[in-house]
Coordinates of C-alpha atoms and ligand atoms in Angstrom, one line a residue:
Chain A
X1 CA -0.1 -0.2 0.2
X2 CA 1.5 3.1 -1.1
X3 CA -1.1 5.8 -0.3
X4 CA -0.6 7.1 3.3
X5 CA -3.4 5.8 5.4
X6 CA -6.5 7.9 6.4
X7 CA -6.3 6.5 9.7
X8 CA -3.6 5.0 11.6
X9 CA -4.2 3.3 15.0
X10 CA -1.1 2.0 17.0
X11 CA -1.4 0.1 20.3
X12 CA -5.1 1.6 21.2
X13 CA -6.1 0.9 24.5
X14 CA -9.3 1.7 26.3
X15 CA -9.7 1.5 30.1
X16 CA -13.0 2.1 32.0
X17 CA -12.4 3.2 35.5
X18 CA -15.1 2.8 38.1
X19 CA -14.0 3.8 41.7
X20 CA -10.8 2.1 42.2
X21 CA -11.1 -0.7 39.7
X22 CA -10.0 -0.4 36.1
X23 CA -11.1 -2.7 33.3
X24 CA -8.9 -2.7 30.2
X25 CA -11.5 -3.5 27.3
X26 CA -9.3 -2.5 24.4
X27 CA -5.9 -4.2 24.8
X28 CA -3.5 -2.7 22.5
X29 CA -4.8 -3.0 19.0
X30 CA -3.0 -1.5 15.7
X31 CA -4.6 -1.0 12.2
X32 CA -4.7 1.3 9.1
X33 CA -7.5 2.3 7.1
X34 CA -6.6 3.8 3.6
X35 CA -8.7 6.5 1.9
X36 CA -11.9 5.1 0.3
X37 CA -11.0 1.6 1.7
X38 CA -14.0 -0.5 3.3
X39 CA -12.6 -2.4 6.3
X40 CA -14.8 -4.9 8.5
X41 CA -14.3 -5.6 12.3
X42 CA -16.2 -8.6 13.5
X43 CA -16.3 -10.2 16.8
X44 CA -18.5 -11.4 19.5
X45 CA -20.6 -9.2 21.7
X46 CA -18.6 -7.5 24.3
X47 CA -15.3 -8.0 22.6
X48 CA -14.5 -4.1 22.4
X49 CA -15.8 -3.1 18.8
X50 CA -17.9 -0.3 20.0
X51 CA -15.4 1.1 22.4
X52 CA -12.8 0.9 19.7
X53 CA -15.1 3.2 17.3
X54 CA -15.9 5.4 20.3
X55 CA -12.1 5.8 21.2
X56 CA -11.6 7.0 17.7
X57 CA -14.4 9.5 18.0
X58 CA -13.6 10.5 21.4
X59 CA -17.0 9.8 22.4
X60 CA -17.0 8.2 25.9
X61 CA -20.5 7.5 27.2
X62 CA -22.0 10.3 29.6
X63 CA -20.8 9.7 33.2
X64 CA -18.2 6.9 32.6
X65 CA -14.5 7.9 32.6
X66 CA -12.9 6.1 29.5
X67 CA -9.1 6.5 29.3
X68 CA -7.7 6.1 25.9
X69 CA -4.0 5.0 25.5
X70 CA -1.8 4.6 22.1
X71 CA -2.0 6.6 19.2
X72 CA -4.9 7.4 16.7
X73 CA -3.6 9.5 13.7
X74 CA -6.2 11.0 11.2
X75 CA -4.2 12.1 8.1
X76 CA -1.0 12.3 10.0
X77 CA -2.7 14.4 12.9
X78 CA -2.8 12.6 16.5
X79 CA -6.2 12.8 17.8
X80 CA -5.9 11.4 21.1
X81 CA -4.5 14.7 22.6
X82 CA -6.4 17.2 20.2
X83 CA -8.3 20.0 22.2
X84 CA -11.8 19.1 22.3
X85 CA -12.9 22.2 19.9
X86 CA -10.6 20.9 17.3
X87 CA -12.0 17.2 17.8
X88 CA -15.5 18.7 17.3
X89 CA -14.6 20.0 13.9
X90 CA -13.2 16.5 13.0
X91 CA -16.7 14.6 14.4
X92 CA -19.2 14.7 11.6
X93 CA -17.3 16.6 9.2
X94 CA -14.2 14.3 8.8
X95 CA -15.3 11.1 10.5
X96 CA -19.0 10.4 11.0
X97 CA -20.7 7.5 12.7
X98 CA -23.8 5.4 12.5
X99 CA -25.1 3.8 15.5
X100 CA -26.9 0.4 16.4
X101 CA -30.3 1.5 17.4
X102 CA -32.2 3.5 14.9
X103 CA -35.2 3.7 17.3
X104 CA -33.4 5.8 20.0
X105 CA -30.9 7.6 17.9
X106 CA -33.1 10.5 16.7
X107 CA -34.3 13.5 18.8
X108 CA -38.0 12.8 19.5
X109 CA -38.9 16.3 19.8
X110 CA -37.2 17.7 16.7
X111 CA -38.5 17.3 13.0
X112 CA -36.2 14.8 10.8
X113 CA -35.1 18.1 8.7
X114 CA -34.0 20.1 11.6
X115 CA -31.7 17.0 12.7
X116 CA -30.0 17.1 9.1
X117 CA -29.8 21.1 9.2
X118 CA -28.4 21.4 12.3
X119 CA -25.2 19.3 11.0
X120 CA -25.1 21.1 7.9
X121 CA -25.1 24.5 9.5
X122 CA -22.6 23.5 12.0
X123 CA -20.2 22.1 9.5
X124 CA -21.0 23.8 6.1
X125 CA -21.9 27.3 7.2
X126 CA -25.0 26.9 5.0
X127 CA -27.7 29.5 5.3
X128 CA -30.9 28.4 6.6
X129 CA -32.5 28.1 2.9
X130 CA -29.4 26.4 1.5
X131 CA -29.4 23.9 4.6
X132 CA -32.9 23.2 3.8
X133 CA -32.6 22.4 0.2
X134 CA -29.6 20.2 0.8
X135 CA -31.5 18.4 3.6
X136 CA -34.1 17.4 1.2
X137 CA -31.5 16.4 -1.5
X138 CA -29.9 14.3 1.1
X139 CA -33.2 12.5 2.4
X140 CA -33.9 11.9 -1.5
X141 CA -30.3 10.5 -1.8
X142 CA -30.8 8.0 1.1
X143 CA -34.3 6.6 -0.4
X144 CA -36.8 8.8 1.5
X145 CA -40.0 9.2 -0.7
X146 CA -41.4 12.7 -0.8
X147 CA -38.3 14.2 1.0
X148 CA -39.6 17.7 1.1
X149 CA -42.7 16.6 2.9
X150 CA -41.3 14.1 5.2
X151 CA -38.6 16.4 6.3
X152 CA -41.1 18.0 8.5
X153 CA -42.2 14.9 10.3
X154 CA -41.0 13.8 13.6
X155 CA -39.0 10.6 14.2
X156 CA -42.2 8.7 15.5
X157 CA -43.7 9.1 12.3
X158 CA -40.8 7.0 10.5
X159 CA -40.3 3.1 10.6
X160 CA -37.1 1.6 12.0
X161 CA -35.4 1.2 8.5
X162 CA -36.5 4.7 7.5
X163 CA -34.9 6.2 10.6
X164 CA -31.7 4.4 10.0
X165 CA -31.6 5.9 6.5
X166 CA -32.0 9.3 7.9
X167 CA -29.2 8.5 10.4
X168 CA -27.3 7.7 7.4
X169 CA -28.1 10.8 5.6
X170 CA -27.0 12.7 8.8
X171 CA -23.6 10.9 8.8
X172 CA -23.0 11.4 5.1
X173 CA -24.3 15.1 4.8
X174 CA -21.0 16.6 5.2
X175 CA -19.1 14.2 3.1
X176 CA -16.8 12.8 5.7
X177 CA -13.6 10.9 4.7
X178 CA -14.5 7.8 6.9
X179 CA -17.8 6.5 7.9
X180 CA -17.9 4.3 11.1
X181 CA -20.8 2.2 11.1
X182 CA -21.4 0.4 14.5
X183 CA -23.7 -2.5 13.9
X184 CA -26.0 -0.5 11.5
X185 CA -28.5 -3.1 10.7
X186 CA -28.4 -5.4 14.0
X187 CA -31.8 -3.7 15.2
X188 CA -33.5 -4.2 11.8
X189 CA -35.6 -7.0 10.3
X190 CA -33.8 -9.0 7.8
X191 CA -35.3 -7.6 4.6
X192 CA -34.5 -3.9 5.8
X193 CA -31.2 -5.1 6.6
X194 CA -30.0 -5.9 3.2
X195 CA -31.5 -2.5 1.9
X196 CA -29.3 -0.5 4.3
X197 CA -26.4 -2.4 3.6
X198 CA -26.9 -1.9 -0.1
X199 CA -27.4 1.9 0.5
X200 CA -24.2 1.9 2.6
X201 CA -22.4 0.4 -0.4
X202 CA -23.9 2.8 -2.8
X203 CA -23.0 5.9 -0.8
X204 CA -19.4 4.7 -0.1
X205 CA -18.9 4.5 -4.0
X206 CA -20.7 7.7 -4.8
X207 CA -19.0 9.8 -2.1
X208 CA -15.6 7.9 -2.1
X209 CA -15.3 7.6 1.6
X210 CA -13.8 5.0 3.7
X211 CA -16.0 2.7 5.6
X212 CA -15.5 1.1 9.1
X213 CA -18.2 -1.7 9.3
X214 CA -18.5 -3.0 12.7
X215 CA -20.7 -6.3 13.3
X216 CA -20.9 -9.6 15.2
X217 CA -22.3 -11.1 12.1
X218 CA -19.9 -12.3 9.2
X219 CA -23.2 -12.4 7.1
X220 CA -23.2 -8.7 7.1
X221 CA -19.4 -8.4 5.7
X222 CA -19.8 -10.3 2.6
X223 CA -19.6 -8.2 -0.4
X224 CA -19.4 -5.1 1.8
X225 CA -15.5 -4.8 2.7
X226 CA -12.2 -5.6 1.3
X227 CA -10.6 -6.7 4.6
X228 CA -11.6 -7.9 7.9
X229 CA -10.2 -7.7 11.5
X230 CA -11.5 -10.4 13.7
X231 CA -11.8 -9.2 17.3
X232 CA -11.8 -11.2 20.6
X233 CA -11.5 -9.8 24.0
X234 CA -10.1 -6.6 23.2
X235 CA -7.5 -8.0 20.6
X236 CA -7.3 -8.3 16.9
X237 CA -6.7 -12.0 16.6
X238 CA -6.7 -12.3 12.7
X239 CA -6.7 -9.7 9.8
X240 CA -6.9 -10.6 6.1
X241 CA -8.7 -10.0 2.9
X242 CA -12.3 -10.9 3.0
X243 CA -12.2 -13.6 0.6
X244 CA -9.3 -15.4 2.4
X245 CA -10.8 -15.0 5.6
X246 CA -14.1 -16.6 4.4
X247 CA -12.3 -19.5 2.6
X248 CA -9.4 -20.2 4.8
X249 CA -9.6 -18.7 8.2
X250 CA -6.1 -19.3 10.4
X251 CA -7.5 -18.6 14.0
X252 CA -9.9 -21.2 15.1
X253 CA -12.0 -18.4 16.8
X254 CA -12.7 -17.1 13.3
X255 CA -13.8 -20.6 12.1
X256 CA -16.1 -20.8 14.9
X257 CA -17.5 -17.2 14.1
X258 CA -18.0 -18.4 10.5
X259 CA -19.7 -21.6 11.5
X260 CA -22.2 -19.4 13.4
X261 CA -23.5 -17.7 10.2
X262 CA -26.7 -19.2 8.9
X263 CA -27.2 -19.6 5.2
X264 CA -24.1 -17.7 4.2
X265 CA -24.1 -18.9 0.5
X266 CA -27.6 -17.9 0.1
X267 CA -27.1 -14.3 0.5
X268 CA -24.2 -13.9 -1.9
X269 CA -23.2 -10.3 -2.3
X270 CA -25.7 -8.0 -0.7
Chain B
X1 CA -55.1 19.4 19.3
X2 CA -58.4 21.5 19.6
X3 CA -60.4 18.2 20.1
X4 CA -58.0 17.3 22.8
X5 CA -58.6 20.7 24.6
X6 CA -62.3 20.4 24.2
X7 CA -62.4 16.9 25.5
X8 CA -60.3 18.0 28.6
X9 CA -62.4 21.1 29.2
X10 CA -65.7 18.6 28.8
X11 CA -64.2 16.5 31.3
X12 CA -63.8 19.2 34.0
X13 CA -67.6 19.5 34.4
X14 CA -68.1 16.0 36.1
X15 CA -65.1 16.6 38.4
X16 CA -66.4 20.0 39.5
X17 CA -69.8 18.5 40.0
X18 CA -68.3 15.9 42.2
X19 CA -66.1 18.5 44.1
X20 CA -69.3 20.7 44.7
X21 CA -71.2 17.6 46.2
X22 CA -68.3 16.6 48.5
X23 CA -67.4 20.4 49.7
X24 CA -71.3 20.8 50.3
X25 CA -71.8 17.9 52.5
X26 CA -68.6 18.2 54.3
X27 CA -69.2 21.5 55.3
X28 CA -72.6 20.7 56.8
X29 CA -70.8 17.8 58.6
X30 CA -68.8 20.2 60.7
X31 CA -70.0 20.9 64.2
X32 CA -71.8 24.1 64.6
X33 CA -73.5 26.3 61.9
X34 CA -73.8 30.2 61.0
X35 CA -76.6 30.7 63.5
X36 CA -74.3 29.5 66.4
X37 CA -71.1 31.1 65.2
X38 CA -72.9 34.4 64.7
X39 CA -74.3 34.3 68.1
X40 CA -70.7 33.6 69.4
X41 CA -70.6 33.4 73.3
X42 CA -73.8 35.5 74.0
X43 CA -76.6 33.5 75.1
X44 CA -79.6 33.3 72.6
X45 CA -82.8 31.5 72.6
X46 CA -83.5 28.4 70.7
X47 CA -86.3 30.0 68.8
X48 CA -84.1 32.8 67.7
X49 CA -81.6 30.3 66.4
X50 CA -84.2 28.6 64.3
X51 CA -85.5 31.8 62.8
X52 CA -82.1 32.6 61.5
X53 CA -81.7 29.0 60.1
X54 CA -85.2 29.0 58.6
X55 CA -84.5 32.6 56.9
X56 CA -81.1 31.0 55.5
X57 CA -82.7 27.7 54.4
X58 CA -80.6 25.9 56.8
X59 CA -83.6 23.9 58.1
X60 CA -84.1 22.0 55.2
X61 CA -82.7 18.5 54.3
X62 CA -79.1 18.8 52.9
X63 CA -79.9 17.5 49.5
X64 CA -82.7 20.1 48.9
X65 CA -80.3 22.7 49.9
X66 CA -77.7 21.4 47.5
X67 CA -80.2 21.2 44.5
X68 CA -81.1 24.9 45.3
X69 CA -77.7 26.0 45.3
X70 CA -76.8 23.9 42.1
X71 CA -79.9 25.6 40.3
X72 CA -78.4 29.0 41.2
X73 CA -74.8 28.0 40.4
X74 CA -75.7 26.8 36.9
X75 CA -77.1 30.2 36.1
X76 CA -73.6 31.7 37.4
X77 CA -75.0 33.0 40.7
X78 CA -72.7 31.5 43.5
X79 CA -75.1 33.0 46.2
X80 CA -75.1 35.6 48.9
X81 CA -72.6 35.7 51.9
X82 CA -74.5 34.9 55.4
X83 CA -72.1 37.5 57.1
X84 CA -72.1 40.4 54.4
X85 CA -75.6 39.7 52.8
X86 CA -73.7 40.5 49.7
X87 CA -73.1 38.4 46.6
X88 CA -70.2 36.1 47.0
X89 CA -69.0 36.4 43.4
X90 CA -68.2 40.1 44.1
X91 CA -66.5 39.6 47.3
X92 CA -64.4 36.8 46.0
X93 CA -63.1 38.0 42.7
X94 CA -60.8 40.9 43.7
X95 CA -59.3 38.6 46.4
X96 CA -58.9 35.9 44.0
X97 CA -56.9 38.4 41.7
X98 CA -54.5 39.0 44.5
X99 CA -54.1 35.2 45.2
X100 CA -53.7 34.7 41.4
X101 CA -51.1 37.4 41.2
X102 CA -49.1 36.0 44.2
X103 CA -49.2 32.4 43.0
X104 CA -48.1 33.4 39.5
X105 CA -45.1 35.6 40.8
X106 CA -44.2 32.5 43.1
X107 CA -44.8 29.9 40.3
X108 CA -42.4 31.9 38.0
X109 CA -39.8 32.3 40.8
X110 CA -40.0 28.6 41.5
X111 CA -39.7 27.7 38.0
X112 CA -36.7 29.8 37.2
X113 CA -34.9 28.7 40.5
X114 CA -35.9 25.1 40.1
X115 CA -34.8 24.6 36.5
X116 CA -31.7 26.9 36.8
X117 CA -30.5 25.0 39.9
X118 CA -31.5 21.6 38.5
X119 CA -29.7 21.9 35.3
X120 CA -26.6 23.2 36.9
X121 CA -26.9 20.3 39.5
X122 CA -27.0 17.6 36.6
X123 CA -24.5 19.3 34.0
X124 CA -21.8 20.6 36.4
X125 CA -22.1 17.7 38.9
X126 CA -19.3 17.7 41.5
X127 CA -19.4 20.7 44.1
X128 CA -22.4 22.3 42.5
X129 CA -24.4 19.1 42.6
X130 CA -23.4 18.6 46.1
X131 CA -24.3 22.2 47.2
X132 CA -27.7 22.2 45.2
X133 CA -28.9 19.0 46.6
X134 CA -27.8 19.7 50.2
X135 CA -29.7 23.1 50.0
X136 CA -32.8 21.2 48.4
X137 CA -32.7 18.7 51.4
X138 CA -32.6 21.7 53.9
X139 CA -35.4 23.6 52.4
X140 CA -37.5 20.3 52.0
X141 CA -37.2 19.7 55.6
X142 CA -38.4 23.3 56.7
X143 CA -42.0 23.9 56.1
X144 CA -42.7 27.2 54.1
X145 CA -44.7 29.1 57.0
X146 CA -41.5 28.7 58.9
X147 CA -39.4 30.0 55.9
X148 CA -42.0 33.1 55.8
X149 CA -41.7 33.7 59.4
X150 CA -37.9 33.8 59.1
X151 CA -38.0 35.8 56.1
X152 CA -40.2 38.4 57.8
X153 CA -38.0 38.4 61.0
X154 CA -34.8 39.0 58.9
X155 CA -36.1 41.5 56.5
X156 CA -37.6 43.4 59.6
X157 CA -34.3 43.3 61.4
X158 CA -31.8 44.0 58.4
X159 CA -34.0 45.9 55.9
X160 CA -36.5 48.0 58.0
X161 CA -37.0 50.2 55.0
X162 CA -38.8 47.3 53.2
X163 CA -42.3 47.7 53.8
X164 CA -43.5 44.1 53.9
X165 CA -46.8 44.5 55.4
X166 CA -47.9 47.3 53.2
X167 CA -50.0 45.9 50.5
X168 CA -51.0 48.3 47.7
X169 CA -53.3 47.5 44.9
X170 CA -51.9 47.0 41.4
X171 CA -54.0 49.9 40.0
X172 CA -53.0 52.4 42.6
X173 CA -49.2 51.5 42.4
X174 CA -48.1 48.7 40.0
X175 CA -44.5 48.6 41.0
X176 CA -45.1 48.7 44.6
X177 CA -47.7 46.2 44.3
X178 CA -45.4 43.7 42.5
X179 CA -42.3 44.6 45.2
X180 CA -44.6 44.0 48.0
X181 CA -45.6 40.7 46.8
X182 CA -41.8 39.7 46.2
X183 CA -41.1 38.4 49.8
X184 CA -44.4 36.5 50.3
X185 CA -43.8 34.8 46.8
X186 CA -40.2 33.9 47.7
X187 CA -41.3 32.0 50.6
X188 CA -43.9 30.3 48.6
X189 CA -41.6 29.6 45.9
X190 CA -38.7 28.1 47.9
X191 CA -40.3 24.9 48.7
X192 CA -41.9 24.3 45.3
X193 CA -38.5 25.1 43.5
X194 CA -37.0 22.2 45.2
X195 CA -39.5 19.8 43.8
X196 CA -38.8 21.4 40.2
X197 CA -34.9 21.4 41.0
X198 CA -34.9 17.7 41.8
X199 CA -37.1 16.6 38.9
X200 CA -35.2 18.8 36.4
X201 CA -31.9 17.2 37.7
X202 CA -33.3 13.7 37.3
X203 CA -34.7 14.6 33.7
X204 CA -31.7 16.1 32.5
X205 CA -29.6 13.1 33.8
X206 CA -31.8 10.7 32.1
X207 CA -31.9 12.5 28.8
X208 CA -28.2 12.8 28.7
X209 CA -27.6 9.1 28.7
X210 CA -29.9 8.8 25.6
X211 CA -28.8 7.5 22.4
X212 CA -29.6 10.4 20.6
X213 CA -27.5 12.9 22.7
X214 CA -24.6 10.5 21.7
X215 CA -25.6 11.2 18.1
X216 CA -25.7 14.9 18.6
X217 CA -22.0 14.8 19.9
X218 CA -21.0 12.3 17.2
X219 CA -22.3 15.1 14.7
X220 CA -19.7 17.5 16.1
X221 CA -22.6 19.7 17.4
X222 CA -21.5 22.9 19.8
X223 CA -22.1 22.2 23.5
X224 CA -24.8 25.0 23.6
X225 CA -26.7 23.5 20.7
X226 CA -26.8 20.1 22.3
X227 CA -27.7 21.5 25.6
X228 CA -30.7 23.6 24.1
X229 CA -32.1 21.5 21.5
X230 CA -31.2 17.9 22.7
X231 CA -30.9 18.0 26.6
X232 CA -33.3 20.7 27.6
X233 CA -36.2 20.4 25.2
X234 CA -36.6 16.7 25.9
X235 CA -36.0 17.3 29.7
X236 CA -38.8 19.9 29.7
X237 CA -41.8 17.4 29.5
X238 CA -41.5 15.9 33.0
X239 CA -40.5 19.2 34.3
X240 CA -43.6 20.6 33.0
X241 CA -45.7 18.1 34.8
X242 CA -44.2 18.6 38.1
X243 CA -44.6 22.5 37.7
X244 CA -48.3 22.0 36.8
X245 CA -48.8 19.7 39.8
X246 CA -47.1 22.1 42.1
X247 CA -49.2 25.0 41.0
X248 CA -51.9 23.1 42.9
X249 CA -49.6 23.4 46.0
X250 CA -48.8 27.0 45.5
X251 CA -52.3 27.9 45.7
X252 CA -52.6 25.8 49.0
X253 CA -49.7 27.3 50.3
X254 CA -50.5 30.6 49.5
X255 CA -53.4 30.7 51.9
X256 CA -51.1 30.4 54.8
X257 CA -48.4 32.9 53.4
X258 CA -51.0 35.5 53.0
X259 CA -52.0 35.4 56.5
X260 CA -48.3 35.7 57.7
X261 CA -47.8 38.6 55.4
X262 CA -51.3 40.0 55.7
X263 CA -52.0 40.0 52.1
X264 CA -55.6 40.6 51.3
X265 CA -56.2 37.5 49.2
X266 CA -58.2 34.4 49.4
X267 CA -56.5 32.9 52.1
X268 CA -57.8 35.4 54.8
X269 CA -61.1 35.2 53.3
X270 CA -61.2 31.4 53.3
X271 CA -60.1 31.4 57.0
X272 CA -62.9 33.8 58.1
X273 CA -65.5 32.2 56.2
X274 CA -64.8 28.7 57.7
X275 CA -64.9 30.5 61.3
X276 CA -68.3 32.0 60.5
X277 CA -69.6 28.9 58.7
X278 CA -70.4 31.1 55.7
X279 CA -71.6 28.2 53.5
X280 CA -71.9 29.9 50.2
X281 CA -68.4 31.6 50.5
X282 CA -66.6 28.6 51.3
X283 CA -68.5 26.6 48.5
X284 CA -67.4 29.4 46.1
X285 CA -63.8 29.3 47.1
X286 CA -63.6 25.7 46.9
X287 CA -65.2 25.5 43.6
X288 CA -63.0 28.2 41.9
X289 CA -59.7 26.8 43.4
X290 CA -60.9 23.4 42.0
X291 CA -61.6 25.0 38.5
X292 CA -58.3 26.9 38.5
X293 CA -56.3 23.8 39.3
X294 CA -58.2 22.0 36.5
X295 CA -57.6 24.6 33.9
X296 CA -53.8 24.6 35.0
X297 CA -53.8 20.8 34.1
X298 CA -55.2 21.4 30.7
X299 CA -52.8 24.1 30.3
X300 CA -49.9 21.7 31.0
X301 CA -51.4 19.3 28.5
X302 CA -51.5 21.8 25.8
X303 CA -47.8 22.7 26.5
X304 CA -46.9 19.1 26.4
X305 CA -48.3 18.9 22.9
X306 CA -46.4 22.0 21.9
X307 CA -43.1 20.7 23.2
X308 CA -43.5 17.0 21.9
X309 CA -45.2 16.2 18.9
X310 CA -45.8 12.5 19.9
X311 CA -48.4 13.7 22.5
X312 CA -51.1 15.0 20.1
X313 CA -51.0 11.7 18.1
X314 CA -51.8 9.5 21.2
Ligands
ATP1 N1 -19.7 2.5 30.0 C1 -19.2 1.4 30.1 N2 -18.6 1.3 31.6 C2 -18.0 0.2 31.7 N3 -17.6 -1.0 30.9 C3 -18.2 -0.8 29.7 C4 -18.9 0.3 29.2 N4 -19.2 0.1 27.8 C5 -18.7 -0.9 27.5 N5 -18.0 -1.6 28.6 C6 -17.5 -2.8 28.5 O1 -16.4 -2.9 27.4 C7 -16.4 -4.1 26.8 C8 -16.6 -3.8 25.4 O2 -17.9 -3.2 25.1 P1 -18.2 -3.0 23.4 O3 -19.4 -2.3 23.7 O4 -17.2 -2.3 23.1 O5 -18.8 -4.4 23.0 P2 -18.9 -4.5 21.5 O6 -18.2 -5.6 20.8 O7 -19.4 -3.5 20.7 O8 -20.3 -5.6 21.8 P3 -21.8 -5.6 20.9 O9 -21.7 -6.5 19.9 O10 -22.6 -6.3 22.0 O11 -22.2 -4.3 20.9 C9 -17.5 -5.0 27.2 O12 -16.9 -6.0 28.1 C10 -18.5 -4.2 28.3 O13 -18.6 -4.6 29.5
MG2 MG1 -21.6 -2.5 20.2

C-alpha cells in the first residue's frame, strides 16, 4: 500500500475506571484504514468493537470515565490529545458515525429535517434556505420518498428502517472521509438489513469515503468490505482479505464465528 | 389538538360537579353552623337560632339545599354571603386576583430557580451538585410557613425600609404592588422550587444518557446546541408536569403565606368564612380553586403537545 493511511491506529488501549477498579477492554490494537477503503471489524458481543469506534471519535458514554492510550492519527494528525473544540470539527465533518439502534438515535422532539439542518449549518456554514435544500436532497439520496414533505415529520412517524436511512443521511451530509458504522443493521429485520447495506455500499462508492463496518455477524461483511479484522476480548486475533478469511481462516475463533453464520451462501453479495 | 383541549375541558364538568357535592356535604358535617357562630358566646334563645336557620334555608334537608344551590350555580349565581349579605362572587373576585398574582409570581420564581439549579446540578455535577442537593434537602425539611416567618423576621431586622406588610393595589401603584409581593412569593416559591429542581436534575441526567445525545455529539455539534435542542427540550416534558402539579400546592400554600404577610387574598377570606360557617362563601372558594387547578392541568397538557409532537397523536 503506497497511499498514506487515512486513519492510523497504533497500540490503542481503552480502560474504564469505576471507583478504584480499572477494566481494560481494548488491549493495544493496531490497524490502518486507507482513503476510500472499506474495512470490517467482526467479533462476538462485548469484545470491544464499539469502544474502539468511540475511542476514535473520542465519545465516552456520559458519566463513565474512559481512558484511551496509544495513538490515533487522522491524515497524520494525532487525535488522542487534540483539544476538544478541534475534535468537534473532526466529528461529523471528517469522521462520521452511524449507531446500532435507529429507534433511539433520533431526537424525538425535533423534526427529521431539523436534525440534518443543524449538522449542515454547524459544519457547512450554510444559510437556512441552503441547508433546507440540501436536507431534502440528502433525504432523497438515502431513498426517503417525498423528501420535501417528510422533512417536517417527527421521528415517531418513521419506521426503523427509514430512521436508519435518516441517520445515514445525517452521517454522510458533510461528506466525511470515513464513515464508522457500528452494527448499523442489527436492530432491523432481515429484508431491511439488506436494503441498508446496499445503501451504505452505494453511498460509499458515490462519495468515495472509507468505511469502518462493525458487526458481530460475518454475513453482513460479505460483499461489503475488502479487509476484515477479527476481534476477541479486546484484541485483533486475525486480519486478512475478506475472501481469504471466508475461505481459509487461520484462527480457530474465526472458524467458529464463520460456522455461526446461517445460510451464508444464499445471501451472496448484498 | 383542538379536540384534545375540548375533551379535557368537557371532562372538567363532572369533576367540578363531584367537588361541589363533597364540599357541600363536608361543610354541613362540621359541628356548628352560621347561626351558632354568629351568636358567638352570647346566650341566644333556641327560637332565635331557629329563625336565623329558617331565613337562610338551613332547616331544609341537605339534598334540598344542594339542589337549590346547584340551580343557582348553573346560572352563574354563586349565592349571597351569610355574613355580609352581598353576592359571594363580588367579594371573592378581587381577592382571587390578589392570590392569583401572588401564585403567578411565586410560580415563575420557583420555575426559574428550580430549573436553573436542577440544570446546573445535572450538568456541572461535582461541588455544584453537592451544594444544590444539600440546599434542596434543607429547604424540603423546613415548612414554608417557617421560611416565611424567618423572612419576615430577617427583613424586619436588616431591611426595615422594606415595607413588608404594606400591600398596595396594582391599579394604585403597579411597581409597589409587585415589590410588595416579592417576599411572600419567595417564601412560597422556595419549597416548590426544590421539587422542580430535583425533577429537572433527574430528567436532564436521564436524557443525557439517551442515544440521540450521543448521536448529537458524534455530529460535532456545539455544546450549547446540544444543551438547548437535545437536553433541555427533552427534559422539559417531565419538568412541565411537576410544575403544573406544584401550582396546586402553591395555591394551597398561598393561603397560609397570605395570613403571615397580611396579603388581602383568598387565604384570609377562606379562614374567616370557615370560622363563620359562611357556607356560600366556602363553597365558592372551593369551586373556584378546583376550577383553577383543573385549568392549569389542561394548560400543562397543551404545553406538552407543543413541546412533544408525539403527544397530540396519542
Ligand atoms: N460504559 C461502560 N462502562 C464500563 N464498561 C463498559 C462500558 N461500555 C462498555 N463496557 C465494557 O467494554 C467491553 C466492550 O464493550 P463494547 O460495547 O465495545 O462491545 P461490542 O464489541 O461493541 O459488543 P456488542 O456486539 O454487544 O455491541 C464490554 O466488556 C463492556 O462490558
Ligand atoms: Mg457494540
